[in-house]
Coordinates of C-alpha atoms and ligand atoms in Angstrom, one line a residue:
M8 CA 84.6 94.0 89.2
I9 CA 88.1 93.5 88.8
I10 CA 90.3 95.8 86.4
R11 CA 93.1 93.7 85.1
K12 CA 93.8 96.4 81.9
I13 CA 93.0 99.9 81.2
A14 CA 93.6 102.3 78.0
C15 CA 94.3 105.6 78.0
I16 CA 93.3 107.5 74.3
G17 CA 95.6 110.6 74.1
A18 CA 98.9 110.7 75.8
G19 CA 99.2 114.3 75.5
Y20 CA 99.4 116.6 78.7
V21 CA 96.8 114.5 80.9
G22 CA 96.8 111.5 79.3
G23 CA 100.5 110.3 79.9
P24 CA 101.4 111.8 83.1
T25 CA 98.2 110.6 84.8
M26 CA 98.3 107.1 83.6
S27 CA 102.3 106.6 84.4
V28 CA 101.2 107.7 88.2
I29 CA 97.9 105.5 87.9
A30 CA 100.3 102.9 87.0
Q31 CA 103.5 103.7 89.4
K32 CA 100.8 103.2 92.2
N33 CA 98.8 100.1 90.7
P34 CA 101.9 97.8 89.8
N35 CA 99.1 95.0 88.9
I36 CA 97.2 96.7 86.6
Q37 CA 98.7 97.0 82.7
V38 CA 98.1 100.5 81.6
T39 CA 98.6 100.9 77.3
V40 CA 98.3 104.8 76.4
V41 CA 97.7 105.6 72.8
D42 CA 97.6 108.3 70.6
L43 CA 97.4 108.7 67.0
N44 CA 100.7 110.6 66.8
Q45 CA 103.6 108.2 66.2
E46 CA 106.1 111.3 66.7
R47 CA 104.6 111.0 70.4
I48 CA 104.3 108.2 70.8
D49 CA 108.1 107.6 70.0
A50 CA 109.2 110.1 72.1
W51 CA 107.4 108.7 75.2
N52 CA 109.3 105.3 74.3
D53 CA 112.6 106.9 73.9
S54 CA 115.5 105.2 75.9
D55 CA 116.5 109.3 76.7
L56 CA 114.2 110.0 79.3
I57 CA 115.1 114.0 78.3
N58 CA 112.9 113.8 74.9
L59 CA 110.1 112.8 76.7
P60 CA 107.4 114.7 75.2
I61 CA 106.3 117.0 77.5
Y62 CA 108.6 118.5 80.2
E63 CA 107.3 117.9 84.1
P64 CA 109.4 117.4 86.7
G65 CA 109.3 114.5 88.3
L66 CA 108.1 113.0 85.8
D67 CA 110.9 111.0 84.4
A68 CA 111.2 109.8 87.5
V69 CA 108.0 107.7 87.5
V70 CA 108.1 106.7 83.9
A71 CA 111.4 104.7 84.5
E72 CA 110.0 103.3 87.2
A73 CA 106.8 102.2 85.0
R74 CA 107.6 102.1 81.4
G75 CA 108.2 98.5 80.6
R76 CA 107.0 97.2 83.5
N77 CA 103.0 97.7 83.2
L78 CA 103.4 101.3 81.5
F79 CA 103.3 101.2 77.9
F80 CA 103.2 103.6 75.1
S81 CA 102.1 103.0 71.3
T82 CA 100.0 103.5 68.4
D83 CA 97.9 100.5 68.3
V84 CA 94.0 101.5 69.0
N85 CA 92.1 99.0 68.3
K86 CA 94.0 96.7 70.1
A87 CA 94.2 98.4 73.2
I88 CA 90.9 98.9 73.5
D89 CA 90.1 95.7 72.5
E90 CA 92.1 94.4 75.5
A91 CA 90.5 96.9 78.1
D92 CA 88.5 96.8 80.9
M93 CA 88.5 99.8 81.3
I94 CA 89.2 102.5 78.5
F95 CA 90.2 106.5 79.5
I96 CA 89.7 109.4 76.9
S97 CA 92.1 111.8 77.5
V98 CA 91.9 113.7 73.6
N99 CA 92.0 117.2 73.6
T100 CA 88.8 119.5 73.5
P101 CA 90.0 122.6 71.9
T102 CA 87.4 125.7 71.1
K103 CA 85.4 125.4 67.7
T104 CA 87.2 126.9 65.4
Y105 CA 84.1 126.5 62.7
G106 CA 79.8 126.8 62.3
K107 CA 77.8 126.5 65.3
G108 CA 79.3 127.9 68.4
K109 CA 82.4 128.8 67.0
G110 CA 85.3 130.4 68.9
Q111 CA 83.0 129.6 72.4
A112 CA 82.1 126.1 72.2
A113 CA 83.9 122.8 72.8
D114 CA 84.7 120.9 69.5
L115 CA 84.0 117.5 70.1
K116 CA 84.9 115.8 67.0
Y117 CA 88.1 114.1 68.5
I118 CA 85.7 112.8 71.9
E119 CA 83.4 111.5 69.4
L120 CA 85.9 109.4 66.9
C121 CA 86.9 107.9 70.3
A122 CA 83.2 106.7 71.3
R123 CA 82.8 105.2 67.6
Q124 CA 86.1 103.7 68.0
I125 CA 85.5 101.9 70.9
A126 CA 81.7 100.8 70.3
S127 CA 82.8 99.2 66.9
I128 CA 86.1 97.3 68.2
S129 CA 84.6 96.5 71.9
K130 CA 83.5 92.8 72.2
S131 CA 83.6 93.0 76.4
D132 CA 82.0 94.9 78.7
K133 CA 83.8 97.9 79.5
I134 CA 84.2 101.1 81.6
V135 CA 84.5 104.3 79.6
V136 CA 86.0 107.1 81.7
E137 CA 86.3 110.8 80.9
K138 CA 89.1 112.2 81.7
S139 CA 89.1 115.0 79.3
T140 CA 87.3 117.8 80.4
L141 CA 83.8 118.1 78.4
P142 CA 80.7 120.4 78.5
V143 CA 78.1 119.3 81.1
R144 CA 76.0 116.3 80.1
T145 CA 78.6 115.1 76.9
A146 CA 78.1 111.6 78.9
E147 CA 74.8 111.1 77.4
A148 CA 75.4 112.0 73.7
L149 CA 78.6 109.2 74.3
K150 CA 76.6 106.6 76.3
N151 CA 73.9 107.0 72.6
I152 CA 76.9 106.6 70.1
L153 CA 78.5 103.7 72.4
E154 CA 75.0 102.1 72.5
N155 CA 74.0 102.8 68.8
T156 CA 77.0 101.5 66.9
G157 CA 78.5 99.0 69.3
N158 CA 78.3 95.1 69.1
G159 CA 76.2 94.6 71.8
V160 CA 78.0 94.9 74.9
N161 CA 77.8 97.1 77.9
F162 CA 79.3 100.6 78.5
N163 CA 79.3 101.9 81.5
I164 CA 80.2 105.9 81.6
L165 CA 81.5 107.6 84.0
S166 CA 83.4 110.7 84.2
N167 CA 86.4 111.8 86.2
P168 CA 87.9 115.0 84.9
E169 CA 91.6 116.1 85.5
F170 CA 92.7 118.9 88.1
L171 CA 96.4 118.6 87.7
A172 CA 98.2 122.2 87.1
E173 CA 101.4 122.0 84.2
G174 CA 104.8 122.5 86.2
T175 CA 103.3 120.9 89.4
A176 CA 101.2 118.1 87.4
I177 CA 103.4 114.8 89.5
A178 CA 103.1 116.6 92.4
D179 CA 99.1 117.5 92.2
L180 CA 98.8 113.8 90.9
H181 CA 100.6 112.1 94.2
N182 CA 99.2 114.4 96.3
P183 CA 95.4 115.4 94.6
D184 CA 93.0 117.9 97.0
R185 CA 90.8 115.8 95.9
V186 CA 89.8 113.3 92.7
L187 CA 86.2 113.1 91.5
I188 CA 84.1 110.6 90.0
G189 CA 80.5 111.0 88.7
G190 CA 78.3 108.1 87.4
E191 CA 75.6 106.1 87.9
D192 CA 76.9 102.5 88.1
A193 CA 78.5 101.9 91.6
E194 CA 80.0 98.5 90.4
S195 CA 82.1 100.9 88.2
I196 CA 82.6 103.8 90.4
N197 CA 83.9 101.3 92.9
A198 CA 86.6 99.8 90.3
L199 CA 87.9 103.5 89.2
V200 CA 88.0 104.4 93.4
S201 CA 89.9 101.4 93.9
L202 CA 92.3 102.6 91.3
Y203 CA 92.9 106.0 93.4
E204 CA 92.6 104.3 96.8
A205 CA 96.4 102.9 95.8
W206 CA 97.3 105.9 96.5
V207 CA 95.2 108.6 97.4
P208 CA 93.2 108.8 101.0
K209 CA 89.7 107.7 100.6
E210 CA 88.2 111.4 102.1
R211 CA 89.4 113.0 99.2
I212 CA 87.6 110.8 96.7
L213 CA 84.5 112.5 95.8
R214 CA 81.3 110.5 94.5
T215 CA 79.0 112.4 92.8
N216 CA 76.5 112.4 90.0
L217 CA 77.5 112.6 85.7
W218 CA 76.5 116.0 85.4
S219 CA 77.9 117.7 88.7
S220 CA 81.5 116.4 87.8
E221 CA 81.2 117.3 84.7
L222 CA 80.0 120.9 85.5
A223 CA 82.4 120.9 88.3
K224 CA 85.7 120.7 86.3
L225 CA 84.4 123.7 84.1
V226 CA 83.6 125.7 87.0
A227 CA 86.5 125.4 89.3
N228 CA 88.8 126.3 85.9
A229 CA 86.3 129.3 85.9
F230 CA 87.0 130.4 89.6
L231 CA 90.7 130.2 89.4
A232 CA 90.8 132.2 86.2
Q233 CA 88.3 134.8 87.9
R234 CA 90.9 134.9 90.8
V235 CA 93.6 135.9 88.8
S236 CA 91.5 138.5 86.3
S237 CA 90.4 139.9 89.8
I238 CA 94.5 140.4 91.0
N239 CA 95.0 141.4 87.4
A240 CA 91.7 144.2 87.1
I241 CA 93.3 145.7 90.6
S242 CA 96.8 145.6 89.7
E243 CA 95.8 148.7 87.1
L244 CA 93.4 150.1 90.0
C245 CA 96.9 150.2 91.6
E246 CA 99.6 151.8 88.8
V247 CA 97.0 154.9 89.3
T248 CA 96.3 155.1 93.0
G249 CA 100.3 154.3 94.3
A250 CA 99.0 150.8 95.8
N251 CA 101.2 147.4 95.5
V252 CA 99.4 145.1 94.1
D253 CA 101.2 142.3 95.9
E254 CA 100.8 144.3 98.9
V255 CA 97.0 144.0 98.5
S256 CA 97.2 140.7 97.4
R257 CA 98.9 139.6 100.8
A258 CA 96.6 141.5 102.8
I259 CA 93.6 140.2 101.2
G260 CA 94.9 136.6 101.6
Q261 CA 95.4 136.9 105.0
D262 CA 92.1 136.1 105.4
S263 CA 91.2 132.4 105.6
R264 CA 88.4 133.4 104.2
I265 CA 89.8 134.5 100.5
G266 CA 93.2 132.2 101.2
A267 CA 96.3 133.4 99.8
K268 CA 96.7 131.0 96.8
F269 CA 96.2 132.1 93.0
L270 CA 96.5 136.1 93.9
K271 CA 99.5 136.6 92.2
S272 CA 99.1 139.6 89.0
S273 CA 100.6 139.0 86.0
V274 CA 100.5 139.9 81.9
G275 CA 97.2 137.4 81.9
F276 CA 96.6 133.8 82.3
G277 CA 97.3 131.9 79.3
G278 CA 97.8 127.8 78.7
S279 CA 95.4 125.6 77.1
C280 CA 92.3 125.1 79.4
F281 CA 91.6 128.6 81.3
Q282 CA 89.8 130.4 78.3
K283 CA 88.6 127.4 76.7
D284 CA 86.8 126.2 79.6
I285 CA 85.3 129.5 80.3
L286 CA 84.5 130.1 76.7
N287 CA 82.6 127.0 76.8
L288 CA 81.0 127.6 80.0
V289 CA 79.8 131.1 78.6
Y290 CA 78.3 129.0 75.8
I291 CA 76.2 126.4 77.7
A292 CA 75.0 129.6 79.8
R293 CA 73.9 131.3 76.7
S294 CA 72.3 128.1 74.9
Y295 CA 69.9 127.9 78.0
N296 CA 68.9 131.6 77.6
L297 CA 70.8 132.4 81.1
K298 CA 72.5 136.1 79.4
E299 CA 73.3 137.5 83.0
V300 CA 75.6 134.6 83.9
A301 CA 77.4 134.6 80.4
D302 CA 77.6 137.6 80.7
Y303 CA 79.7 137.7 84.2
W304 CA 81.5 135.0 83.0
E305 CA 82.7 136.1 79.8
Q306 CA 83.9 139.0 81.6
V307 CA 86.7 137.2 83.1
I308 CA 88.2 136.4 79.5
I309 CA 87.8 140.3 78.5
L310 CA 89.8 141.0 81.2
N311 CA 92.1 138.7 80.7
D312 CA 92.8 140.1 77.2
H313 CA 92.8 143.4 78.5
Q314 CA 95.5 142.9 80.9
K315 CA 98.1 141.3 77.8
S316 CA 97.3 144.4 75.9
R317 CA 98.3 146.8 78.4
F318 CA 101.5 145.3 78.8
A319 CA 102.3 145.9 75.0
E320 CA 100.8 149.1 75.5
K321 CA 102.6 150.2 78.4
I322 CA 106.1 149.3 76.7
I323 CA 105.8 151.1 73.8
Q324 CA 104.0 154.0 75.5
T325 CA 107.0 154.1 78.4
M326 CA 109.9 153.6 75.2
Y327 CA 108.7 157.3 74.1
N328 CA 106.1 156.0 71.8
T329 CA 107.6 154.1 69.8
V330 CA 109.4 151.1 69.9
N331 CA 109.7 150.8 65.7
G332 CA 113.3 149.0 65.2
K333 CA 113.7 148.4 69.0
K334 CA 115.9 145.3 70.2
I335 CA 113.2 144.1 72.9
A336 CA 114.8 141.0 74.9
F337 CA 111.7 138.4 76.1
L338 CA 112.3 136.5 78.8
G339 CA 110.3 133.5 78.2
W340 CA 107.9 132.0 76.2
A341 CA 105.9 129.1 77.9
F342 CA 102.6 129.9 79.6
K343 CA 104.1 129.5 83.0
K344 CA 107.1 128.3 84.6
D345 CA 108.2 124.9 84.6
T346 CA 106.6 123.5 81.4
N347 CA 107.3 123.6 78.3
D348 CA 103.6 124.3 77.0
T349 CA 103.0 127.7 75.2
R350 CA 99.2 127.1 74.1
E351 CA 97.5 130.3 75.1
S352 CA 100.8 131.4 76.2
P353 CA 100.4 135.7 76.5
A354 CA 104.0 135.8 75.6
M355 CA 102.3 135.3 71.9
Y356 CA 99.5 137.9 72.0
V357 CA 102.6 140.3 73.7
A358 CA 105.0 139.6 70.8
D359 CA 102.0 140.2 67.7
H360 CA 101.1 143.5 69.5
L361 CA 104.8 144.9 69.6
L362 CA 106.0 143.3 65.9
D363 CA 102.6 145.2 65.0
E364 CA 104.8 148.1 65.9
E365 CA 107.7 147.4 64.2
A366 CA 109.5 146.4 66.9
S367 CA 112.7 143.7 66.8
I368 CA 112.2 141.2 69.4
V369 CA 113.9 138.1 70.7
V370 CA 113.5 135.4 73.1
Y371 CA 114.7 133.0 75.4
D372 CA 113.1 130.7 76.9
P373 CA 114.6 127.3 79.2
K374 CA 112.0 124.7 77.7
V375 CA 110.7 126.2 74.9
S376 CA 112.2 125.0 71.2
A377 CA 113.0 127.9 68.6
E378 CA 110.8 125.5 65.8
Q379 CA 107.7 126.0 69.0
I380 CA 108.2 130.0 69.2
Y381 CA 107.7 130.2 65.5
R382 CA 104.8 127.7 64.9
D383 CA 102.8 130.0 67.4
L384 CA 103.3 133.1 66.0
D385 CA 102.5 132.0 62.0
S386 CA 99.7 130.6 64.2
L387 CA 97.9 133.9 64.5
G388 CA 98.2 134.7 61.3
T389 CA 99.0 138.0 61.8
R390 CA 102.0 138.3 59.4
S391 CA 103.7 136.4 57.0
I392 CA 106.0 133.4 57.9
E393 CA 109.1 135.0 56.7
E394 CA 108.3 138.2 58.2
N395 CA 107.5 136.8 61.9
R396 CA 111.2 135.4 61.3
R397 CA 113.1 138.5 60.2
L398 CA 111.4 140.5 63.3
L399 CA 111.4 138.0 65.6
K400 CA 114.9 136.1 66.8
V401 CA 115.5 132.8 69.4
F402 CA 118.5 132.6 71.3
N403 CA 119.4 129.9 73.2
D404 CA 122.1 132.4 75.6
P405 CA 119.7 135.2 77.5
L406 CA 123.7 136.8 78.0
D407 CA 124.1 137.1 73.9
M408 CA 120.6 137.6 73.4
I409 CA 120.5 140.9 75.7
Q410 CA 123.3 142.2 74.3
D411 CA 122.9 146.1 73.2
A412 CA 118.6 145.3 73.8
H413 CA 116.6 148.6 74.8
A414 CA 114.4 146.7 77.0
I415 CA 113.9 143.2 78.5
A416 CA 109.9 142.0 78.8
V417 CA 109.5 139.1 82.1
L418 CA 106.8 136.7 80.0
T419 CA 107.5 134.1 82.4
E420 CA 108.1 133.6 86.0
W421 CA 111.0 131.4 85.8
D422 CA 113.3 131.1 88.8
E423 CA 116.4 131.3 86.9
F424 CA 115.6 134.6 85.7
R425 CA 116.1 136.4 89.3
G426 CA 119.2 134.8 89.8
Y427 CA 121.0 136.3 87.0
D428 CA 123.7 139.2 87.2
W429 CA 121.9 142.2 86.7
K430 CA 124.6 144.4 86.9
L431 CA 126.3 142.9 83.8
I432 CA 123.0 142.8 81.9
K433 CA 122.7 146.9 82.8
N434 CA 126.2 146.5 80.7
K435 CA 125.3 145.3 77.9
M436 CA 122.2 146.9 77.3
K437 CA 121.9 150.4 75.3
R438 CA 120.8 153.4 77.9
P439 CA 118.4 154.1 78.9
S440 CA 117.8 150.4 79.6
F441 CA 113.8 149.1 80.2
V442 CA 113.0 146.4 82.2
F443 CA 108.8 145.5 82.1
D444 CA 108.5 142.5 84.5
G445 CA 104.9 141.1 83.6
R446 CA 105.7 138.4 86.6
G447 CA 106.7 140.9 89.5
L448 CA 109.7 138.3 89.6
L449 CA 112.7 140.3 89.7
D450 CA 113.8 142.6 93.1
S451 CA 112.8 145.7 92.8
S452 CA 115.3 147.4 94.7
L453 CA 117.9 145.5 93.5
M454 CA 116.3 147.1 89.9
N455 CA 116.2 150.3 91.0
S456 CA 119.7 150.6 92.6
L457 CA 121.2 149.5 88.7
N458 CA 119.2 152.4 87.8
F459 CA 116.9 150.3 85.2
T460 CA 114.2 151.8 83.9
Y461 CA 111.7 149.0 86.2
Y462 CA 108.3 148.6 85.8
S463 CA 106.3 145.9 87.3
I464 CA 102.3 145.4 87.1
G465 CA 100.7 146.3 89.7
S466 CA 103.2 148.4 91.6
N467 CA 104.6 151.5 89.9
V468 CA 102.8 155.0 90.2
K469 CA 103.2 157.1 87.0
Ligands
LIG506 P1 97.3 117.0 74.6 O1 96.8 118.1 72.9 O2 98.2 118.0 74.9 O3 96.7 115.8 74.3 C1 95.7 115.1 73.4 C2 96.3 114.0 72.7 O4 94.9 113.2 72.0 C3 97.1 114.2 71.5 O5 98.4 113.9 71.7 C4 96.0 113.4 70.3 O6 97.5 113.0 69.4 C5 95.9 112.2 71.1 N1 94.4 112.3 70.1 C6 93.1 112.9 69.9 N2 92.0 112.2 69.1 C7 92.5 110.9 69.2 C8 92.3 109.9 68.8 N3 91.2 109.9 67.9 N4 93.1 108.1 69.0 C9 93.8 109.0 69.5 N5 94.7 109.2 70.1 C10 94.4 110.9 69.4 O7 96.0 117.6 74.8 P2 95.8 117.7 76.6 O8 96.8 118.8 77.5 O9 96.3 116.3 77.6 O10 94.4 117.8 77.5 C11 93.5 116.8 77.6 C12 92.2 117.0 78.1 O11 92.3 117.0 78.7 C13 91.4 118.3 77.4 O12 90.1 118.1 77.1 C14 91.7 119.5 77.8 O13 91.4 120.1 78.8 C15 91.8 118.1 80.1 N6 92.9 118.9 80.9 C16 94.1 119.6 80.8 C17 95.1 119.5 81.6 C18 96.5 120.5 81.1 O14 97.0 120.9 81.8 N7 96.8 120.4 79.9 C19 94.7 119.1 82.7 C20 93.3 118.7 83.3 C21 92.1 118.7 81.6
LIG507 C1 94.8 125.1 85.3 C2 94.6 124.5 86.4 O1 95.2 125.2 88.1 C3 94.3 123.1 87.4 O2 93.5 122.9 87.7 C4 93.9 122.7 85.6 O3 93.2 121.0 86.0 C5 94.5 123.1 84.8 O4 94.3 124.4 84.2 C6 93.7 122.5 83.2 O5 92.2 122.5 83.5 O6 94.2 122.4 81.8 P1 97.1 124.9 84.2 O7 96.7 125.9 83.3 O8 98.0 124.2 83.9 O9 96.8 124.7 85.4 O10 98.2 126.1 85.0 P2 97.8 127.3 86.4 O11 98.9 126.9 87.5 O12 96.6 127.0 86.8 O13 98.2 128.8 85.8 C7 97.3 128.8 84.4 C8 97.7 130.1 84.2 O14 97.1 131.6 85.0 C9 99.4 130.7 83.7 O15 99.5 131.2 83.0 C10 99.8 131.5 85.2 O16 100.8 132.1 85.0 C11 98.2 131.8 85.5 N1 98.7 132.9 87.0 C12 98.5 131.6 87.8 C13 98.7 133.6 87.2 O17 98.8 134.5 86.6 N2 98.9 134.0 88.6 C14 98.2 133.1 89.8 O18 97.8 133.7 91.0 C15 97.7 131.7 89.3

């Protein structure tokens, strides 16, 4: 089976970078990424690469190489489906906000819409690839829809979940730990394998059955998030015992059975997927009556929520139990460094908590716009749009922002924050000058020598 044309439905954080790299590495295959969102597609097509809709280091160079050659972005979904031999579904699969499974199950309405559209448009056989993260056994539902609403053509369904992390998406795509392909039809699997073989070593391309592939994606995210919650649980214990969480991480990470990665204590994990995917795993376990399994994984989320509110409480308590009218400067709003993505970012929950106490918050993030910050805050629905704008202000210049601040809170681990002139910052702030480091980012000896009242998550004994 030879693949000449690929379509990808969904031009988001996964569809955009993934297809850009597939196109870069397979110059003879035409790759068209489609989306309903005209603004997003226009941004992908912008001649000025600085305006791409997502920020990822190295993405601009990949797009510059492939776009217009064999990589295209369009809103013409039907045309792309009609022409493609292989269709990736890369649309969002958020947590349901209504009905059965509200707050836990994945909302599959966008997936189903895609399946129905593919079925109605297709006039030739297609391979349909699940790229979105989906509950185990979704391929069964997809197959049903495609076969029952189609025009009598054949659809082969594969699962090919994506493991890239934001901020390192291009490096992860260029050099993946593994590519996972689940499916039943050997010819279709081989066709997808051949795309990846253009740059991924054979032994890193894993083949499994459909259900293992779908489930492995949820489990990978659950294990990663579990490590963060595990070390965050220990961070609280460190604070009361005099241990230092970074030292504990280093000590346990040296054990090759444990490994050093993903042991950085923080204000909590964010991002669009960890919470959503664990909630989904919990929902699936409960739907099979596996109570203990569900409770076990749910604890990862409970601990993460605790870590975010614990950080906000720590700020309030340290500042003499009141932040009313006090200026607290947030360094960072994105859920991690090197991305402009703010979905489920701990920053918005910490801000919400402090705004409840009538703090006056100012925010600077090198890549997140003021519009996005207000959108995030408004989406929580805690207070009116006017009040959010009255209590929280966004700055483009961190030094301007810090003038007369009572406290600084580090919410994202952007490298530039470490390099600031902290002596100058100290001089601009009110006394005593508090720094609450939710990422363990800053140099504690420098902070102490400059006479900041410095709290770093998991390392201060009080
Ligand atoms: P996203 O919201 O950034 O992008 C999804 C896009 O799909 C949106 O632009 C939306 O307009 C479009 N869309 C929705 N329905 C459509 C339709 N019927 N036709 C055309 N376009 C449609 O989401 P994302 O972050 O790219 O995530 C996509 C999937 O990949 C999710 O299942 C997610 O869990 C998974 N995933 C995400 C990441 C990540 O780092 N963000 C990593 C691995 C896997
Ligand atoms: C994560 C996974 O790492 C990817 O493999 C997966 O494809 C993706 O989810 C997904 O399915 O969406 P991502 O959320 O982009 O990627 O970023 P991570 O690097 O995993 O960070 C997630 C959160 O955990 C961030 O808020 C980060 O700050 C936090 N984190 C991470 C820590 O607090 N400590 C750590 O040691 C590592």
